[in-house]
């Protein structure tokens, strides 16, 4: 199966109209003080073990569920990866996995410092 055919299959199964809105690192730092944000790291487990945002869930794309479990206290969800590329490439699929307002960390973890 070609990469193009695989991508078409993934995107066609996503809910139409849902999208991930961009959020910057400075905006996310403010949001992280609020308990209503859920952070989802879509990188592989080894990458997550090396460095991850505090309190983030490790949900690698290779094992990503069709629907995320709901979290009663959650108001919004932010997906991230290392550079933002994996998040952008899978935006429709990720957005369709939740009913919450969904965001993606622009440029991913690149340049993040505590």
Short mmCIF file of C-alpha atoms in Angstrom, two decimals:
data_model
loop_
_atom_site.label_atom_id
_atom_site.label_comp_id
_atom_site.label_asym_id
_atom_site.label_seq_id
_atom_site.Cartn_x
_atom_site.Cartn_y
_atom_site.Cartn_z
CA UNK A 1 0.00 0.00 0.00
CA UNK A 2 1.39 3.39 -0.91
CA UNK A 3 1.83 6.15 1.65
CA UNK A 4 -0.72 8.25 -0.24
CA UNK A 5 -3.34 5.48 -0.09
CA UNK A 6 -2.67 4.97 3.62
CA UNK A 7 -3.05 8.70 4.32
CA UNK A 8 -6.28 8.89 2.31
CA UNK A 9 -7.70 6.01 4.37
CA UNK A 10 -6.75 7.67 7.64
CA UNK A 11 -8.17 11.04 6.67
CA UNK A 12 -11.39 9.63 5.22
CA UNK A 13 -12.17 7.94 8.54
CA UNK A 14 -11.88 11.23 10.43
CA UNK A 15 -14.93 13.22 11.41
CA UNK A 16 -15.46 16.00 8.83
CA UNK A 17 -15.21 19.58 10.00
CA UNK A 18 -13.18 18.93 13.15
CA UNK A 19 -9.74 20.43 13.29
CA UNK A 20 -6.90 21.17 15.66
CA UNK A 21 -6.40 24.83 16.40
CA UNK A 22 -2.82 26.06 16.85
CA UNK A 23 -1.51 27.10 20.26
CA UNK A 24 1.94 28.57 20.99
CA UNK A 25 4.29 27.49 23.74
CA UNK A 26 3.69 30.72 25.67
CA UNK A 27 -0.10 30.22 25.50
CA UNK A 28 0.26 26.60 26.60
CA UNK A 29 2.36 27.61 29.61
CA UNK A 30 -0.56 29.75 30.79
CA UNK A 31 -3.08 26.98 30.11
CA UNK A 32 -0.98 24.43 32.03
CA UNK A 33 -1.75 26.32 35.23
CA UNK A 34 -5.42 25.45 34.65
CA UNK A 35 -6.51 21.92 35.55
CA UNK A 36 -8.99 21.85 32.67
CA UNK A 37 -6.39 21.16 29.97
CA UNK A 38 -5.38 17.62 28.99
CA UNK A 39 -1.98 17.20 27.30
CA UNK A 40 -1.56 14.26 24.93
CA UNK A 41 1.92 13.28 23.75
CA UNK A 42 1.55 11.37 20.47
CA UNK A 43 5.25 10.40 20.28
CA UNK A 44 6.48 6.87 20.89
CA UNK A 45 6.95 5.73 24.54
CA UNK A 46 10.76 5.99 24.41
CA UNK A 47 10.51 9.63 23.32
CA UNK A 48 8.00 10.32 26.10
CA UNK A 49 10.33 8.75 28.71
CA UNK A 50 13.22 11.00 27.62
CA UNK A 51 11.19 14.20 28.03
CA UNK A 52 7.52 15.05 28.28
CA UNK A 53 5.43 17.94 29.47
CA UNK A 54 4.42 17.55 33.12
CA UNK A 55 1.18 15.63 33.53
CA UNK A 56 0.90 14.67 29.86
CA UNK A 57 -0.60 11.37 28.73
CA UNK A 58 1.49 9.14 26.48
CA UNK A 59 -0.72 8.01 23.58
CA UNK A 60 1.55 7.13 20.65
CA UNK A 61 0.11 7.31 17.16
CA UNK A 62 1.09 3.69 16.57
CA UNK A 63 -1.46 2.63 19.22
CA UNK A 64 -3.84 5.56 19.14
CA UNK A 65 -7.50 4.75 19.97
CA UNK A 66 -10.38 5.83 17.75
CA UNK A 67 -11.94 7.64 20.70
CA UNK A 68 -10.15 9.03 23.73
CA UNK A 69 -11.60 8.19 27.12
CA UNK A 70 -13.46 11.20 28.47
CA UNK A 71 -12.14 13.02 31.50
CA UNK A 72 -14.82 14.80 33.50
CA UNK A 73 -12.63 17.74 34.52
CA UNK A 74 -11.27 18.31 31.01
CA UNK A 75 -12.27 21.44 29.12
CA UNK A 76 -9.80 21.27 26.23
CA UNK A 77 -7.13 18.99 24.86
CA UNK A 78 -3.69 19.80 23.44
CA UNK A 79 -1.85 17.29 21.25
CA UNK A 80 1.90 17.50 20.78
CA UNK A 81 4.91 15.74 19.32
CA UNK A 82 8.60 16.65 18.94
CA UNK A 83 8.41 19.18 16.10
CA UNK A 84 4.68 19.49 15.37
CA UNK A 85 4.90 17.56 12.10
CA UNK A 86 3.28 14.30 13.31
CA UNK A 87 0.52 16.31 14.95
CA UNK A 88 -0.15 18.31 11.76
CA UNK A 89 -0.11 15.19 9.57
CA UNK A 90 -2.66 13.45 11.83
CA UNK A 91 -4.72 16.50 12.82
CA UNK A 92 -8.06 15.26 11.45
CA UNK A 93 -7.70 11.86 13.12
CA UNK A 94 -6.69 13.39 16.45
CA UNK A 95 -9.48 15.99 16.42
CA UNK A 96 -12.05 13.29 15.63
CA UNK A 97 -10.95 11.26 18.67
CA UNK A 98 -12.44 13.70 21.17
CA UNK A 99 -15.48 15.88 21.69
CA UNK A 100 -13.40 18.51 23.49
CA UNK A 101 -12.06 21.67 21.84
CA UNK A 102 -8.77 20.44 20.37
CA UNK A 103 -5.45 22.19 19.89
CA UNK A 104 -1.97 21.38 18.59
CA UNK A 105 1.27 22.75 20.00
CA UNK A 106 2.87 24.78 17.21
CA UNK A 107 6.47 23.59 16.64
CA UNK A 108 5.96 20.81 19.21
CA UNK A 109 8.50 20.43 21.98
CA UNK A 110 11.29 21.96 19.92
CA UNK A 111 12.75 24.76 21.97
CA UNK A 112 10.70 23.98 25.10
CA UNK A 113 12.50 24.73 28.35
CA UNK A 114 11.27 24.66 31.93
#
